[in-house]
Short mmCIF file of C-alpha atoms in Angstrom, two decimals:
data_model
loop_
_atom_site.label_atom_id
_atom_site.label_comp_id
_atom_site.label_asym_id
_atom_site.label_seq_id
_atom_site.Cartn_x
_atom_site.Cartn_y
_atom_site.Cartn_z
CA MET L 1 88.49 43.16 -25.41
CA PRO L 2 88.82 39.41 -25.75
CA LEU L 3 92.27 39.08 -24.69
CA SER L 4 91.86 40.87 -21.16
CA GLY L 5 88.50 39.32 -20.53
CA SER L 6 89.91 35.89 -21.01
CA LEU L 7 92.52 36.19 -18.62
CA LEU L 8 90.23 38.23 -16.03
CA SER L 9 87.81 35.27 -16.05
CA ARG L 10 90.75 33.03 -15.47
CA ARG L 11 91.85 35.55 -12.73
CA PHE L 12 88.52 35.51 -11.24
CA SER L 13 88.24 32.00 -11.26
CA ILE L 14 91.46 31.26 -9.54
CA SER L 15 90.63 33.78 -6.57
CA SER L 16 86.99 33.55 -6.49
CA ARG L 17 87.75 30.93 -3.45
CA ASP L 18 89.79 31.10 -0.75
CA HIS L 19 92.20 28.87 0.86
CA GLN L 20 89.59 26.62 2.55
CA GLY L 21 88.07 26.26 -1.10
CA HIS L 22 85.07 28.24 0.32
CA THR L 23 83.52 31.46 -1.87
CA PRO L 24 84.39 34.47 0.22
CA THR L 25 81.82 37.02 0.93
CA GLU L 26 82.17 40.88 -0.65
CA PRO L 27 83.86 43.20 1.63
CA GLU L 28 82.48 45.78 3.14
CA SER L 29 84.79 48.39 2.27
CA PRO L 30 87.15 49.45 -0.86
CA MET L 31 90.06 48.43 1.00
CA LEU L 32 92.53 45.77 -0.96
CA PRO L 33 92.76 42.64 -0.26
CA PRO L 34 96.11 40.93 -0.07
CA SER L 35 98.06 40.10 -2.98
CA SER L 36 97.94 36.74 -4.25
CA ASN L 37 100.92 35.04 -4.02
CA VAL L 38 101.92 34.74 -7.70
CA THR L 39 105.84 35.91 -8.05
CA GLY L 40 107.49 34.22 -10.50
CA SER L 41 104.40 32.72 -12.29
CA SER L 42 103.24 33.12 -15.91
CA TRP L 43 101.03 36.38 -14.38
CA SER L 44 103.81 38.34 -12.62
CA ALA L 45 106.50 37.37 -16.45
CA MET L 46 103.96 38.90 -18.53
CA LEU L 47 105.41 41.42 -20.63
CA PRO L 48 104.96 45.15 -18.95
CA GLU L 49 103.78 46.45 -22.36
CA LEU L 50 100.95 43.69 -23.11
CA LEU L 51 100.09 43.91 -19.41
CA SER L 52 99.70 47.68 -19.36
CA GLU L 53 97.63 47.30 -22.76
CA ILE L 54 94.81 44.69 -20.86
CA ILE L 55 94.65 46.90 -17.52
CA ARG L 56 94.13 50.14 -19.55
CA ARG L 57 91.31 48.40 -21.51
CA VAL L 58 89.77 47.40 -18.02
CA GLU L 59 90.21 50.78 -16.60
CA ASP L 60 88.34 51.95 -19.42
CA THR L 61 85.55 49.77 -19.68
CA GLU L 62 84.78 49.12 -15.86
CA ASP L 63 83.91 52.85 -15.40
CA HIS L 64 81.31 52.19 -12.51
CA TRP L 65 80.92 49.92 -9.56
CA PRO L 66 80.23 46.69 -8.99
CA LEU L 67 82.16 46.59 -12.32
CA ARG L 68 85.15 48.50 -11.33
CA ARG L 69 86.05 45.69 -8.69
CA ASP L 70 87.81 44.33 -11.88
CA VAL L 71 90.33 46.97 -11.73
CA VAL L 72 90.93 46.43 -7.84
CA ALA L 73 91.22 42.53 -8.86
CA CYS L 74 94.00 43.31 -11.24
CA ALA L 75 95.83 45.21 -8.41
CA CYS L 76 95.64 42.03 -6.46
CA VAL L 77 97.31 39.50 -8.74
CA SER L 78 101.16 40.31 -7.79
CA LYS L 79 103.07 43.43 -6.48
CA LYS L 80 103.91 43.90 -10.47
CA TRP L 81 100.17 44.27 -11.33
CA ARG L 82 99.52 46.30 -8.31
CA GLU L 83 102.38 49.23 -9.62
CA ILE L 84 100.81 48.78 -13.05
CA THR L 85 97.04 49.44 -12.10
CA GLN L 86 98.19 52.40 -9.78
CA GLU L 87 100.06 53.80 -12.87
CA THR L 88 97.00 53.24 -15.25
CA VAL L 89 94.09 54.37 -12.87
CA ARG L 90 93.62 57.94 -13.33
CA SER L 91 93.33 60.29 -10.14
CA PRO L 92 89.69 61.10 -9.42
CA ARG L 93 90.56 64.55 -9.68
CA ASN L 94 90.32 63.80 -13.50
CA SER L 95 87.99 60.89 -13.77
CA GLY L 96 85.48 61.14 -10.77
CA LYS L 97 86.33 57.25 -10.38
CA ILE L 98 86.86 56.14 -6.55
CA THR L 99 89.01 52.89 -7.18
CA PHE L 100 91.08 52.64 -3.87
CA PRO L 101 90.93 53.63 -0.52
CA SER L 102 93.48 56.58 -0.88
CA CYS L 103 91.40 58.01 -3.37
CA LEU L 104 89.12 58.65 -0.33
CA LYS L 105 91.86 61.39 0.59
CA LEU L 106 92.39 62.90 -2.74
CA PRO L 107 90.78 66.18 -4.39
CA GLY L 108 87.03 65.24 -6.01
CA PRO L 109 86.55 66.04 -9.54
CA ARG L 110 87.26 69.42 -11.20
CA ASP L 111 84.34 69.96 -13.63
CA PHE L 112 81.56 68.23 -12.06
CA SER L 113 80.65 66.58 -8.62
CA ASN L 114 80.87 63.35 -6.64
CA GLN L 115 77.12 62.39 -5.52
CA CYS L 116 77.22 60.43 -2.59
CA LEU L 117 74.70 59.40 -0.05
CA ILE L 118 74.84 59.34 3.99
CA LYS L 119 72.70 56.53 5.73
CA ARG L 120 72.03 57.27 9.66
CA ASN L 121 71.61 54.72 12.11
CA LYS L 122 70.08 56.47 15.35
CA ARG L 123 70.04 53.55 17.33
CA THR L 124 74.17 53.01 16.94
CA CYS L 125 74.88 56.45 16.48
CA THR L 126 76.50 55.25 13.10
CA PHE L 127 76.47 57.23 9.87
CA TYR L 128 77.64 55.51 6.76
CA LEU L 129 78.95 56.70 3.17
CA TYR L 130 78.16 55.23 0.01
CA LEU L 131 78.37 56.05 -3.65
CA PRO L 132 75.49 55.01 -5.32
CA LEU L 133 74.95 52.92 -8.54
CA THR L 134 72.01 54.26 -9.30
CA PRO L 135 70.15 57.89 -9.19
CA SER L 136 67.96 56.34 -6.63
CA PHE L 137 67.99 57.83 -2.76
CA THR L 138 67.31 54.20 -1.70
CA ASP L 139 69.69 52.56 -3.46
CA LYS L 140 73.22 52.04 -0.83
CA GLY L 141 75.34 51.43 -3.41
CA LYS L 142 79.31 51.07 -2.76
CA PHE L 143 80.04 51.44 0.93
CA LEU L 144 83.08 53.99 1.11
CA LEU L 145 83.71 55.13 4.71
CA ALA L 146 81.82 54.71 8.00
CA ALA L 147 81.85 57.08 11.39
CA ARG L 148 80.61 56.49 15.02
CA ARG L 149 79.71 59.02 17.46
CA PHE L 150 81.41 58.64 20.57
CA ARG L 151 80.77 60.67 23.45
CA THR L 152 84.17 61.77 25.19
CA GLY L 153 83.51 63.61 28.80
CA ALA L 154 81.96 67.36 27.87
CA TYR L 155 83.08 66.43 24.32
CA THR L 156 81.93 64.45 20.84
CA GLU L 157 84.11 62.57 18.65
CA TYR L 158 83.42 61.10 15.45
CA VAL L 159 85.52 58.36 14.61
CA ILE L 160 85.69 57.72 10.65
CA SER L 161 86.84 54.15 9.67
CA LEU L 162 87.09 52.25 6.41
CA ASP L 163 85.74 49.31 8.20
CA ALA L 164 81.80 49.57 9.03
CA HIS L 165 82.16 47.52 12.47
CA ASP L 166 85.74 48.27 13.32
CA PHE L 167 85.87 51.92 14.88
CA SER L 168 89.39 51.77 17.24
CA GLN L 169 91.65 54.45 16.59
CA ALA L 170 94.38 51.75 16.52
CA SER L 171 93.31 50.19 13.66
CA ASN L 172 94.44 49.84 10.47
CA ALA L 173 90.85 50.99 9.11
CA TYR L 174 90.78 54.05 10.83
CA VAL L 175 91.11 57.25 8.45
CA GLY L 176 90.46 60.30 10.89
CA LYS L 177 88.02 61.48 13.27
CA LEU L 178 85.44 64.79 14.21
CA ARG L 179 85.95 66.11 17.51
CA SER L 180 84.04 69.33 19.12
CA ASP L 181 83.70 71.57 21.79
CA PHE L 182 81.76 71.64 24.64
CA LEU L 183 78.80 73.22 22.67
CA GLY L 184 78.94 71.68 19.48
CA THR L 185 79.60 74.66 17.46
CA ASN L 186 83.25 74.53 16.75
CA PHE L 187 84.74 71.24 15.68
CA THR L 188 88.80 70.06 14.49
CA VAL L 189 89.03 67.54 11.72
CA TYR L 190 92.07 65.00 12.58
CA ASP L 191 93.77 63.07 9.88
CA SER L 192 95.09 59.44 10.45
CA LYS L 193 98.32 60.54 7.89
CA PRO L 194 100.35 63.39 8.06
CA PRO L 195 98.69 66.35 5.61
CA HIS L 196 102.28 67.62 5.01
CA ASN L 197 105.92 67.10 5.20
CA GLY L 198 106.69 67.68 8.67
CA ALA L 199 103.34 67.73 10.38
CA LYS L 200 103.40 66.81 13.92
CA PRO L 201 100.76 64.79 15.31
CA SER L 202 98.26 66.16 17.90
CA HIS L 203 99.21 64.91 21.69
CA GLY L 204 96.72 62.41 23.49
CA LYS L 205 95.94 59.23 24.26
CA ALA L 206 94.83 58.00 20.93
CA SER L 207 98.27 59.14 19.58
CA ARG L 208 100.14 57.47 22.09
CA ARG L 209 98.26 54.27 21.26
CA PHE L 210 98.96 54.74 17.37
CA ALA L 211 103.00 54.92 18.52
CA SER L 212 102.37 51.20 20.14
CA LYS L 213 100.65 49.70 17.31
CA GLN L 214 102.35 51.72 14.50
CA ILE L 215 103.44 48.97 11.40
CA SER L 216 105.59 51.33 8.92
CA PRO L 217 107.76 54.09 10.98
CA GLN L 218 108.36 55.44 7.22
CA VAL L 219 104.58 56.65 7.29
CA PRO L 220 103.94 58.25 10.52
CA ALA L 221 100.34 57.55 12.01
CA GLY L 222 98.45 59.54 14.65
CA ASN L 223 96.05 62.33 14.77
CA PHE L 224 97.00 65.57 12.13
CA GLU L 225 94.76 68.43 12.46
CA VAL L 226 93.51 69.38 8.82
CA GLY L 227 90.64 71.41 9.61
CA HIS L 228 88.41 73.17 11.43
CA VAL L 229 84.72 73.60 11.51
CA SER L 230 82.52 76.20 13.06
CA TYR L 231 79.33 77.65 13.56
CA LYS L 232 78.34 81.44 14.30
CA PHE L 233 76.20 82.16 17.32
CA ASN L 234 72.64 83.02 16.60
CA LEU L 235 72.40 85.65 19.89
CA LEU L 236 69.64 87.68 18.37
CA LYS L 237 67.81 84.18 17.45
CA SER L 238 66.93 85.57 14.08
CA ARG L 239 65.27 83.56 11.47
CA GLY L 240 67.36 81.85 8.90
CA PRO L 241 69.90 78.82 8.38
CA ARG L 242 72.55 78.11 10.22
CA ARG L 243 75.91 80.16 9.48
CA MET L 244 79.00 77.97 9.24
CA ILE L 245 82.79 78.72 8.03
CA SER L 246 85.17 75.87 7.34
CA THR L 247 89.09 76.04 7.15
CA LEU L 248 90.93 72.97 5.29
CA HIS L 249 94.00 71.72 4.70
CA CYS L 250 92.98 70.12 1.14
CA PRO L 251 94.89 67.73 -0.85
CA SER L 252 97.38 69.19 -3.59
CA SER L 253 95.92 69.59 -6.79
CA SER L 254 99.05 69.98 -8.98
CA PRO L 255 99.79 67.48 -11.29
CA PRO L 256 102.48 64.81 -10.18
CA PRO L 257 105.85 64.70 -11.66
CA SER L 258 106.18 62.36 -15.21
CA SER L 259 108.49 60.00 -13.57
CA SER L 260 106.96 56.72 -13.63
CA THR L 261 107.28 56.25 -9.55
CA ASP L 262 105.88 59.44 -9.07
CA GLN L 263 102.56 58.55 -11.20
CA LYS L 264 100.71 56.53 -8.72
CA LEU L 265 97.93 59.15 -8.62
CA CYS L 266 95.83 57.15 -5.65
CA ASP L 267 98.92 57.04 -3.31
CA ALA L 268 97.90 60.16 -0.99
CA THR L 269 101.71 60.26 0.47
CA LYS L 270 102.66 61.37 -3.12
CA MET L 271 100.27 64.68 -2.76
CA MET L 272 101.85 65.95 0.51
CA LYS L 273 102.17 69.83 0.76
CA LYS L 274 105.51 71.39 2.00
CA PRO L 275 105.13 72.36 5.75
CA ILE L 276 102.76 75.88 5.88
CA LYS L 277 103.76 78.32 8.45
CA ASP L 278 102.20 81.69 7.31
CA GLY L 279 98.58 80.20 6.90
CA SER L 280 98.76 79.89 3.23
CA GLY L 281 98.10 77.01 1.17
CA LEU L 282 94.33 76.65 3.28
CA THR L 283 90.74 76.52 1.68
CA ILE L 284 88.03 78.57 3.29
CA LEU L 285 84.63 77.79 2.89
CA LYS L 286 81.71 79.34 3.99
CA ASN L 287 77.86 78.46 3.47
CA LYS L 288 76.25 79.97 0.68
CA ALA L 289 73.50 82.89 1.83
CA PRO L 290 69.80 81.45 1.15
CA ARG L 291 67.26 83.27 -0.55
CA TRP L 292 63.78 84.58 1.18
CA HIS L 293 61.06 82.97 -0.81
CA GLU L 294 57.95 85.35 -0.16
CA HIS L 295 55.40 82.51 -1.49
CA LEU L 296 56.69 79.96 0.40
CA GLN L 297 57.40 81.86 3.37
CA CYS L 298 60.97 80.10 3.80
CA TRP L 299 64.76 80.21 3.11
CA CYS L 300 65.66 78.70 -0.12
CA LEU L 301 68.52 77.37 -2.25
CA ASN L 302 68.78 75.56 -5.49
CA PHE L 303 70.14 72.05 -4.43
CA HIS L 304 68.93 70.96 -8.17
CA GLY L 305 66.59 68.11 -6.93
CA ARG L 306 69.33 66.76 -4.45
CA VAL L 307 67.24 68.05 -1.46
CA THR L 308 63.92 66.81 -1.10
CA VAL L 309 63.20 67.49 2.68
CA ALA L 310 63.47 71.27 4.42
CA SER L 311 65.84 70.91 7.42
CA VAL L 312 67.98 73.26 9.12
CA LYS L 313 71.03 70.69 8.34
CA ASN L 314 70.70 71.51 4.80
CA PHE L 315 73.72 73.97 3.71
CA GLN L 316 76.13 74.76 0.52
CA LEU L 317 79.48 75.72 0.71
CA VAL L 318 81.35 77.99 -1.30
CA ALA L 319 84.78 78.96 -1.22
CA THR L 320 86.19 82.45 -0.46
CA VAL L 321 89.95 81.07 -0.38
CA ASP L 322 90.43 78.11 -2.78
CA GLN L 323 94.41 77.35 -3.41
CA SER L 324 93.57 74.89 -5.95
CA GLN L 325 92.85 77.96 -8.48
CA PRO L 326 95.35 79.62 -10.18
CA SER L 327 94.85 83.36 -8.57
CA GLY L 328 94.32 81.51 -4.76
CA LYS L 329 90.68 83.15 -4.91
CA GLY L 330 87.35 81.19 -4.65
CA ASP L 331 84.47 81.21 -6.73
CA GLU L 332 81.25 81.96 -4.45
CA GLU L 333 79.12 80.99 -7.28
CA THR L 334 80.38 77.37 -7.34
CA VAL L 335 79.18 75.34 -4.98
CA LEU L 336 82.02 72.68 -3.55
CA LEU L 337 79.89 70.76 -1.17
CA GLN L 338 76.17 70.49 -0.50
CA PHE L 339 74.60 68.32 1.84
CA GLY L 340 70.74 67.66 2.55
CA LYS L 341 67.88 65.65 3.85
CA VAL L 342 65.92 63.03 1.16
CA GLY L 343 64.39 61.21 3.99
CA ASP L 344 64.17 60.44 7.97
CA ASP L 345 67.63 58.88 7.88
CA THR L 346 69.02 59.73 4.20
CA PHE L 347 70.96 62.36 3.36
CA THR L 348 73.09 63.39 0.06
CA MET L 349 76.59 64.77 -0.11
CA ASP L 350 78.16 66.20 -3.33
CA TYR L 351 81.45 67.25 -3.20
CA ARG L 352 84.10 68.22 -5.76
CA GLN L 353 87.92 69.74 -6.20
CA PRO L 354 89.53 70.72 -3.92
CA LEU L 355 87.68 68.87 -1.31
CA SER L 356 88.30 65.14 -0.78
CA ALA L 357 85.39 62.33 0.11
CA PHE L 358 86.76 62.46 3.73
CA GLN L 359 87.14 65.78 4.09
CA ALA L 360 83.50 66.54 2.92
CA PHE L 361 82.22 63.60 4.88
CA ALA L 362 83.73 65.21 8.30
CA ILE L 363 82.41 68.51 7.38
CA CYS L 364 78.55 67.01 6.74
CA LEU L 365 79.39 64.84 10.07
CA ALA L 366 79.52 68.04 12.18
CA SER L 367 76.00 69.13 10.90
CA PHE L 368 74.32 66.38 12.81
CA GLY L 369 73.02 67.08 16.40
CA THR L 370 71.43 69.95 18.14
CA LYS L 371 73.16 73.50 17.81
CA LEU L 372 70.88 75.63 20.17
CA ALA L 373 73.26 78.56 20.10
CA CYS L 374 73.10 78.88 16.50
CA GLU L 375 69.22 78.14 15.78
#
């Protein structure tokens, strides 16, 4: 594509240096940099048809990171470029491509799983989610999310952020958190944005901090309950893996309206559901029951080569109730989320619709830590 290639090369030659003339380092998160101040220039005055064709070609050819940053660069040229890029970029539900930060809260692919890696730093109690660029388990790939574990009295919280170094709940990088009870067997998932219209944030110190630092009054900010993860007690201490169940308010998977203003598929606010009062609209997941292998004398699940180390943390989740399906019933043979160990501090996380990357990461974080009452 000579036309779009030449335009992008010109764009990168201009934006490769910051205001001081230094070459900036690559950001540690997929967050969009500020739009360039080119309003009224030849870049923003391009014909919409020509601009759409250029961005469409870039979208089709640059389908993997790090090449996919060219798509992000297109959205950084001007407001007009950003709007057309958002209209052109397809939802992760259809393409499996993660482009913008808001894509992390949209449903994963419908027909296959997004394969990710979780790296653990025991010294700092920090967990990092990556999108691998190669099939190797040692390749970190593209950074997506980070979480850090904090002790708050008798409770434990995992604060999830778009920034690998900023875990303040008052930060713009704050995505949500996971909070456990005293025993570490029941967890609540909180989102920084409302899951549906009319949702009310939970009350607490974090919510009060949000109210004082909120930037846009049109977009409520706080901690909104979007799901629960529970581990069943093993009172008889019988042999076997942990048993867990998860109830989540998953992002809407219905196609957006055809109007141009509603085609920004990577804008999570366009995917909000109506308030739910009767408990419907929830997706209920449970761990897939393993089988006992007589020869190996252990419980086994088929992870299709994505898990190589036996661990009580390993699990596969299937749906008993799935609102993304026409009937609302889940397929208990299709694995929607699987998590497993491949190294001392390396784990795989594979997820698909109706789960988002954020929800899948939160569920996997719940598996870390000792649960004496469940083992």
